[in-house]
PDB file of C-alpha atoms in Angstrom:
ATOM      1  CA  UNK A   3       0.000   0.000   0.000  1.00 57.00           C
ATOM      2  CA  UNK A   4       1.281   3.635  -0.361  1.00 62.00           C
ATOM      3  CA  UNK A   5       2.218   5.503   1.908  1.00 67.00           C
ATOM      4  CA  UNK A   6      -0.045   9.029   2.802  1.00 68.00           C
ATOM      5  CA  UNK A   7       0.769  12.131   1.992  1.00 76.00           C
ATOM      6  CA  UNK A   8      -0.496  14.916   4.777  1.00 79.00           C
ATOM      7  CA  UNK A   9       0.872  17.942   1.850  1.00 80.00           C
ATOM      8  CA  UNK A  10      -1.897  19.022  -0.144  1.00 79.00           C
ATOM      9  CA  UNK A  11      -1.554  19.031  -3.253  1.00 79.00           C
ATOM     10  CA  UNK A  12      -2.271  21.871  -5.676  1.00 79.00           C
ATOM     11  CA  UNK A  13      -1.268  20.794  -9.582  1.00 84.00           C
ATOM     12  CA  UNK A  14      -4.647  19.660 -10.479  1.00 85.00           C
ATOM     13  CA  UNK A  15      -6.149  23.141  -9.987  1.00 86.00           C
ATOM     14  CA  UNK A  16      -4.138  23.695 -13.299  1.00 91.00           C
ATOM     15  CA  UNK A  17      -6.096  21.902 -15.489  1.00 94.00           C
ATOM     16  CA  UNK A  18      -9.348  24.153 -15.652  1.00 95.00           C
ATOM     17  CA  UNK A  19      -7.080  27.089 -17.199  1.00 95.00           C
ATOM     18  CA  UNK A  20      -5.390  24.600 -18.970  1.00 96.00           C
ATOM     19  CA  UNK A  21      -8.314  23.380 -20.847  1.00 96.00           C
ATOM     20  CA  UNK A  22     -10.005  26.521 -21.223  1.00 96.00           C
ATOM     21  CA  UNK A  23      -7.560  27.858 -22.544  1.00 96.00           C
ATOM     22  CA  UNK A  24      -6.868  24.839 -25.337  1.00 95.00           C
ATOM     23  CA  UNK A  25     -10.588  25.279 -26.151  1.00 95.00           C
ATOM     24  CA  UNK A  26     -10.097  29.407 -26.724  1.00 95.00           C
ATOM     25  CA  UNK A  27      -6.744  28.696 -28.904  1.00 94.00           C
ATOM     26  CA  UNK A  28      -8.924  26.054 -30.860  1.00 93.00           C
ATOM     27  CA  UNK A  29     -11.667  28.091 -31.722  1.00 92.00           C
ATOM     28  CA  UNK A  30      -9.592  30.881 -32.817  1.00 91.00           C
ATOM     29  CA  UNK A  31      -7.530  28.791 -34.937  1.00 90.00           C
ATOM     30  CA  UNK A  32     -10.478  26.892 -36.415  1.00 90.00           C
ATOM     31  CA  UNK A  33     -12.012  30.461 -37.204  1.00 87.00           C
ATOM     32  CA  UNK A  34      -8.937  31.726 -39.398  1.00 86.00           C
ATOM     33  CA  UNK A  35     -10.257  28.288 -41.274  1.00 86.00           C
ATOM     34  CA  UNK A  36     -13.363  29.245 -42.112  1.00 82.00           C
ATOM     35  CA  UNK A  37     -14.460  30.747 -45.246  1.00 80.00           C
ATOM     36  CA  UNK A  38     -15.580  34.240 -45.163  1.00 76.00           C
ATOM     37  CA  UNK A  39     -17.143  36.614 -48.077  1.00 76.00           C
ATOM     38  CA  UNK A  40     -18.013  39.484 -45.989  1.00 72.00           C
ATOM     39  CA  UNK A  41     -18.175  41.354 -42.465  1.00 71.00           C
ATOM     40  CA  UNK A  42     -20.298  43.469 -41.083  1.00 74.00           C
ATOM     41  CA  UNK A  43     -18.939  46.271 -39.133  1.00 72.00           C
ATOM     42  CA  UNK A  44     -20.626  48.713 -37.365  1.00 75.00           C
ATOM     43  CA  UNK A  45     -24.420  47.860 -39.343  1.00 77.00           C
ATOM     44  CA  UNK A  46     -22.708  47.929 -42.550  1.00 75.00           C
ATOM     45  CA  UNK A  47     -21.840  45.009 -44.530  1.00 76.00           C
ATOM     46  CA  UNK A  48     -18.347  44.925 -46.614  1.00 75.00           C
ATOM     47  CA  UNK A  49     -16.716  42.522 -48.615  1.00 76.00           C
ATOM     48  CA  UNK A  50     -13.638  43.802 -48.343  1.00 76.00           C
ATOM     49  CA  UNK A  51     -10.653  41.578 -48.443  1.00 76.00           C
ATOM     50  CA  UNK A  52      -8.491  43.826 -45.873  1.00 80.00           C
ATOM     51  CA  UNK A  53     -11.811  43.755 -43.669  1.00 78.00           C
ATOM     52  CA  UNK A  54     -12.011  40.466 -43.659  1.00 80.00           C
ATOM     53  CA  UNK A  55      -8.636  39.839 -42.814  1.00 83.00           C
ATOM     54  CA  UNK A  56      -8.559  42.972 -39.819  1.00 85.00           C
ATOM     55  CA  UNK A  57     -11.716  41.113 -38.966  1.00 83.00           C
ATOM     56  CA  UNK A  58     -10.027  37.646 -38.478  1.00 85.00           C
ATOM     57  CA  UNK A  59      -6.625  39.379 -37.092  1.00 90.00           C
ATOM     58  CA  UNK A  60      -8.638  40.772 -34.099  1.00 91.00           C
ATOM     59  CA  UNK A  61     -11.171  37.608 -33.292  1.00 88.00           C
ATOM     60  CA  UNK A  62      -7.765  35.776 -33.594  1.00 91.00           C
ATOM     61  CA  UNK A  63      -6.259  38.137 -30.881  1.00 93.00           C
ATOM     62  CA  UNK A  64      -9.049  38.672 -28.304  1.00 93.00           C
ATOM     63  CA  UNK A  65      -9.317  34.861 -28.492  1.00 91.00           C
ATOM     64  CA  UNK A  66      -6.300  33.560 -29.383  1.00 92.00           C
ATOM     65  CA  UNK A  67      -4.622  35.751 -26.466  1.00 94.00           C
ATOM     66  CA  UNK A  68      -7.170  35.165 -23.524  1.00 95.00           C
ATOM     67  CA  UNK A  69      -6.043  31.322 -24.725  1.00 95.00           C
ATOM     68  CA  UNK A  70      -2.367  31.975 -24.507  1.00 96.00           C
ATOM     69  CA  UNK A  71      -2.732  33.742 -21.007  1.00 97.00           C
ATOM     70  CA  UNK A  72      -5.504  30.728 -19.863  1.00 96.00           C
ATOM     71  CA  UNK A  73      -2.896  28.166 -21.083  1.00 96.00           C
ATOM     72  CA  UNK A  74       0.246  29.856 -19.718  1.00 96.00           C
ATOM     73  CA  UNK A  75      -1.977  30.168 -16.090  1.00 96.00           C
ATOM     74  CA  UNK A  76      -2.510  26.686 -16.421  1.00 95.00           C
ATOM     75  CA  UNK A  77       1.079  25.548 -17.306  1.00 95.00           C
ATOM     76  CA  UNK A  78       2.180  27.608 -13.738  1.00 95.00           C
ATOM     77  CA  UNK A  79      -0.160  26.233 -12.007  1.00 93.00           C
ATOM     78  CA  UNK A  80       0.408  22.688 -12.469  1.00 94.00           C
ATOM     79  CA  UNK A  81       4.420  23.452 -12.973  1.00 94.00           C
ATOM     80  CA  UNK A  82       5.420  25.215  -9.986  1.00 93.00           C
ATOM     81  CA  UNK A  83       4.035  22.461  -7.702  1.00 89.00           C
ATOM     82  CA  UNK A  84       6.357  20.515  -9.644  1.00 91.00           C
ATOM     83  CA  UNK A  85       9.240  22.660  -9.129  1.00 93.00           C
ATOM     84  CA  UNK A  86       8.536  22.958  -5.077  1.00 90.00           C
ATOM     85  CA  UNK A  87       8.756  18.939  -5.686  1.00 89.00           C
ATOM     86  CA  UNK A  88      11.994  18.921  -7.106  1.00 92.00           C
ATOM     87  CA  UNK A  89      13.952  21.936  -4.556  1.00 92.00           C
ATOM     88  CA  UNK A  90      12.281  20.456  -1.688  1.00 90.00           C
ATOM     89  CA  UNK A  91      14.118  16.713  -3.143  1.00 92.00           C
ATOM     90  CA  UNK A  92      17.465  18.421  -3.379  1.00 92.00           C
ATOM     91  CA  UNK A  93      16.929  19.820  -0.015  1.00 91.00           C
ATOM     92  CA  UNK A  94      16.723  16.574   1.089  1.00 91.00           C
ATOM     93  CA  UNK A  95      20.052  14.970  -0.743  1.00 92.00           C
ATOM     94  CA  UNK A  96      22.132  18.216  -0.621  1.00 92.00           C
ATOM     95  CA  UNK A  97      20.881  20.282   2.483  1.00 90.00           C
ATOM     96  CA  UNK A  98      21.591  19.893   6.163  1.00 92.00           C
ATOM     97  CA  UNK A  99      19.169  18.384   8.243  1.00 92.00           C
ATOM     98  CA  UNK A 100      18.289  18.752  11.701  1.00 92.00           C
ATOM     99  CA  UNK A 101      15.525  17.625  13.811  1.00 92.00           C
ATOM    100  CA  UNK A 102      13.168  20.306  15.169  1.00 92.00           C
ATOM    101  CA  UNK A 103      10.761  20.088  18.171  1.00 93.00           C
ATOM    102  CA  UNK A 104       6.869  20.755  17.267  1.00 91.00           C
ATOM    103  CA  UNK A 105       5.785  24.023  18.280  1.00 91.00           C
ATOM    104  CA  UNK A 106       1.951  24.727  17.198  1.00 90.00           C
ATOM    105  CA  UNK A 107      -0.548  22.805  14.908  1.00 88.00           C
ATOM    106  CA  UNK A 108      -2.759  26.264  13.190  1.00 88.00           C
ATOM    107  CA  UNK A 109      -5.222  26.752   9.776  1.00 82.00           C
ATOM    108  CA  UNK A 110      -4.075  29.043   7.635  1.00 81.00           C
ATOM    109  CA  UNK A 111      -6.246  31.459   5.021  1.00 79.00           C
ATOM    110  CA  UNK A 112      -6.875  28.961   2.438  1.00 74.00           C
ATOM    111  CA  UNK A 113      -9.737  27.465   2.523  1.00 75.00           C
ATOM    112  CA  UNK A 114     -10.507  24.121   0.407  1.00 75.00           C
ATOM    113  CA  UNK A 115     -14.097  22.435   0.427  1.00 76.00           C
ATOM    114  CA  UNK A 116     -15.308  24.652   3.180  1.00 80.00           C
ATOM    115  CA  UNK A 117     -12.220  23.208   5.276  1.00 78.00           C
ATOM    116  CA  UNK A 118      -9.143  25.563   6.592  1.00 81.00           C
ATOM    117  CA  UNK A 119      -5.642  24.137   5.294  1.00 83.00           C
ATOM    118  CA  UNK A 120      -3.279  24.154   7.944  1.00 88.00           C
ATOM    119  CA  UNK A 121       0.196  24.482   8.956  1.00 91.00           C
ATOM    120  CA  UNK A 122       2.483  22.949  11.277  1.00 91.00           C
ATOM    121  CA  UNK A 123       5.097  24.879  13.103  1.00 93.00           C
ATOM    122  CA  UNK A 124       8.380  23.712  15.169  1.00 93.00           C
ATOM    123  CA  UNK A 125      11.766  25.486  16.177  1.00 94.00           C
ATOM    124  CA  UNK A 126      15.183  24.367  15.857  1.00 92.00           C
ATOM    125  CA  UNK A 127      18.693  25.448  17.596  1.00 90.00           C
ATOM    126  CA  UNK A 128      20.590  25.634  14.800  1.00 89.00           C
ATOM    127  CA  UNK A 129      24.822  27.315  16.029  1.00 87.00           C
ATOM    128  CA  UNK A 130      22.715  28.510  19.072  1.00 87.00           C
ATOM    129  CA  UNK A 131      19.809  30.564  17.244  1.00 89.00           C
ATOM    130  CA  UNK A 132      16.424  29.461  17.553  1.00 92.00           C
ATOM    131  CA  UNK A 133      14.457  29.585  14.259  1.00 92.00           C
ATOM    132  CA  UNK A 134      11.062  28.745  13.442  1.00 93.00           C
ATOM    133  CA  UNK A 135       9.903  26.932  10.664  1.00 94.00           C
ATOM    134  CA  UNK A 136       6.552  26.270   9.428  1.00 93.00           C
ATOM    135  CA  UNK A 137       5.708  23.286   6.923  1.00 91.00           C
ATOM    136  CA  UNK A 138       3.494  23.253   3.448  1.00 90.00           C
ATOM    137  CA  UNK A 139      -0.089  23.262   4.101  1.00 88.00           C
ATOM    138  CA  UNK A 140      -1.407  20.050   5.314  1.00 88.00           C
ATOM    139  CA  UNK A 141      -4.429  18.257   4.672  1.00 82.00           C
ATOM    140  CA  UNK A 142      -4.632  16.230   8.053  1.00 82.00           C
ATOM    141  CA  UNK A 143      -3.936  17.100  11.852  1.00 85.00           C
ATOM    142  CA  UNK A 144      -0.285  15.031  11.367  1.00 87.00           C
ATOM    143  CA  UNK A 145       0.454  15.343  15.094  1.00 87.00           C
ATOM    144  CA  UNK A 146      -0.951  12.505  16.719  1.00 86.00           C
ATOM    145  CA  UNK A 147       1.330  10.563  13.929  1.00 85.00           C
ATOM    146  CA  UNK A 148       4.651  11.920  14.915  1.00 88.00           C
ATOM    147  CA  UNK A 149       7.600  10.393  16.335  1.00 83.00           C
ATOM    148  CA  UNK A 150       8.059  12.190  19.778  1.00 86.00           C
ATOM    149  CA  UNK A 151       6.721  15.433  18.674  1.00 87.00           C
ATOM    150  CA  UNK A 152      10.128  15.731  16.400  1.00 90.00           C
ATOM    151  CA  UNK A 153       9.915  16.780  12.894  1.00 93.00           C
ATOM    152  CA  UNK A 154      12.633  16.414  10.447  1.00 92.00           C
ATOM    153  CA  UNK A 155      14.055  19.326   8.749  1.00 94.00           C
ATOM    154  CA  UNK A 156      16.070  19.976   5.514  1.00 94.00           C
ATOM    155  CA  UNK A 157      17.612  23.821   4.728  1.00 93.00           C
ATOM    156  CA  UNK A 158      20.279  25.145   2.889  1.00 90.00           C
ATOM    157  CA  UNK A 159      22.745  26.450   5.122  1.00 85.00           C
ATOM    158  CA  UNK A 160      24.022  29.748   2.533  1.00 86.00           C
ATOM    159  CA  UNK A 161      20.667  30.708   2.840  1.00 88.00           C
ATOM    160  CA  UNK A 162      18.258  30.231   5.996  1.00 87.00           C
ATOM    161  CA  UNK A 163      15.052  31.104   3.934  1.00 89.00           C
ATOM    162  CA  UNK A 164      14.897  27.892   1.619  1.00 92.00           C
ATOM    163  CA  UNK A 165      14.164  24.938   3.789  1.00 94.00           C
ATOM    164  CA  UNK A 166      11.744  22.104   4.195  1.00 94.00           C
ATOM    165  CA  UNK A 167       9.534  21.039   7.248  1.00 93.00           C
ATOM    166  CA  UNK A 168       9.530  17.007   5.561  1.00 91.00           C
ATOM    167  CA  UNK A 169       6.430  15.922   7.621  1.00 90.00           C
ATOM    168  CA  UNK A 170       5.432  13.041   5.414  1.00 86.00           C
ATOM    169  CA  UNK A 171       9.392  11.334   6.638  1.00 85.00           C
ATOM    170  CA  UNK A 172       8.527  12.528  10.064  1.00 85.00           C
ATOM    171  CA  UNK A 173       5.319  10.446  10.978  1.00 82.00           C
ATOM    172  CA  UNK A 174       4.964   7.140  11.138  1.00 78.00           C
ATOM    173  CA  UNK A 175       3.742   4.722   8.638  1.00 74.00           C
ATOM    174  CA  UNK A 176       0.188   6.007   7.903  1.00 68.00           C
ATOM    175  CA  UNK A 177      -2.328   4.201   5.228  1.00 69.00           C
ATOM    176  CA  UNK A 178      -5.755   5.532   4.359  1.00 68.00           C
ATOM    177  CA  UNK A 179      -7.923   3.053   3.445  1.00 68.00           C
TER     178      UNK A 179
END
């Protein structure tokens, strides 16, 4: 069985944008297909050829760029999750790691399915300074699940900022059925 995850994750919020925005780029490509003999701009009706094509320039912009920015919205959203993945990874084989004490279990702003995402917070001593570090947000209450109320904790030691509360290796062996 796998293991559960207590991070939640976000990539899937992606693919509305996504596919919105593949459905925008469609219909303004399949537009530029279709065979036009006139316009009618403003009331009056022109067969113009550079009317036409102004016509099909600016359907292909207003639709073809809310598309673009849809699909680029999409490709961040389900990318950076993604890239949190991988630096949080190399935190793990290239950082330092220590093992901080749980501090405070607290919901944060975001709010998913009318239930508050939460955070957990410890503090480690790291060359006698105390910092505080707070995890990802969390699905699940993971403190009944730790070890000792310890919490592993990977950060790069040229810069204090980029670190990573690794609750998932810090509870034990947890299966949802």
């Amino acid at each position: 069985m796998k293991k559960k995850s207590f991070i939640y994750q976000t990539w899937w919020i992606g693919l509305i944008p996504l596919l919105i925005g593949f459905i925008f780029m469609v219909v303004a490509v399949v537009m530029q297909l279709v065979p036009m003999t006139g316009v009618e701009i403003n009331g009056v009706y022109t067969e113009s050829v550079s009317a036409v094509r102004n016509f099909r320039l600016i359907f292909l912009a207003a639709f073809g760029g809310v598309g673009f920015i849809l699909l680029l919205i999409g490709l961040y959203l389900i990318g950076y999750p993604y890239y949190q993945n991988n630096k949080n990874q190399r935190l793990i084989e290239q950082g330092t790691k220590i093992t901080a004490k749980f501090v405070d279990f607290q919901a944060t702003a975001l709010n998913v399915n009318n239930s508050r995402l939460s955070r957990l917070t410890c503090t480690g001593k790291i060359n006698g300074v105390d910092y505080i570090f707070k995890s990802q947000p969390l699905r699940r209450n993971p403190v009944p699940f730790l070890r000792d109320d310890l919490i592993d904790v990977y950060y790069d030691l040229g810069n204090m900022k980029r670190y990573f509360v690794d609750v998932d290796g810090s509870v034990k062996d947890v299966v949802e059925l």
